[in-house]
C-alpha angles and dihedrals in degrees: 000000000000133000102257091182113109130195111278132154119285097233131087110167113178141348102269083049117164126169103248094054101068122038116224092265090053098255116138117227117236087228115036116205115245101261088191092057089042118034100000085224133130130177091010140121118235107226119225136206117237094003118115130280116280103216139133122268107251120255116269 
């Protein structure tokens, strides 16, 4: 079986999440970037090329 999980961003800070809203450290810009205007995503993830592996901790 192989591995599906692909490379995303570590941060997910609230329901309505979108990826211009929250910067990588967790720090929240003063002025967000439309995402509307920019990606046309909501409630996604942006994937990212070299980072690490996005996937749950296992139960236990």
């Amino acid at each position: 079986m192989q591995d599906r999980w692909i490379q995303a961003r570590r941060i997910w800070n609230q329901h309505a999440y979108y990826v211009t809203n929250v910067r990588e450290d967790g720090t929240i810009p003063q002025v967000p970037v439309n995402n509307w205007e920019t990606l046309n995503t909501f409630r996604t993830n942006a994937q990212i090329e070299g980072g690490g592996l996005c996937k749950p901790d296992p139960p236990g």
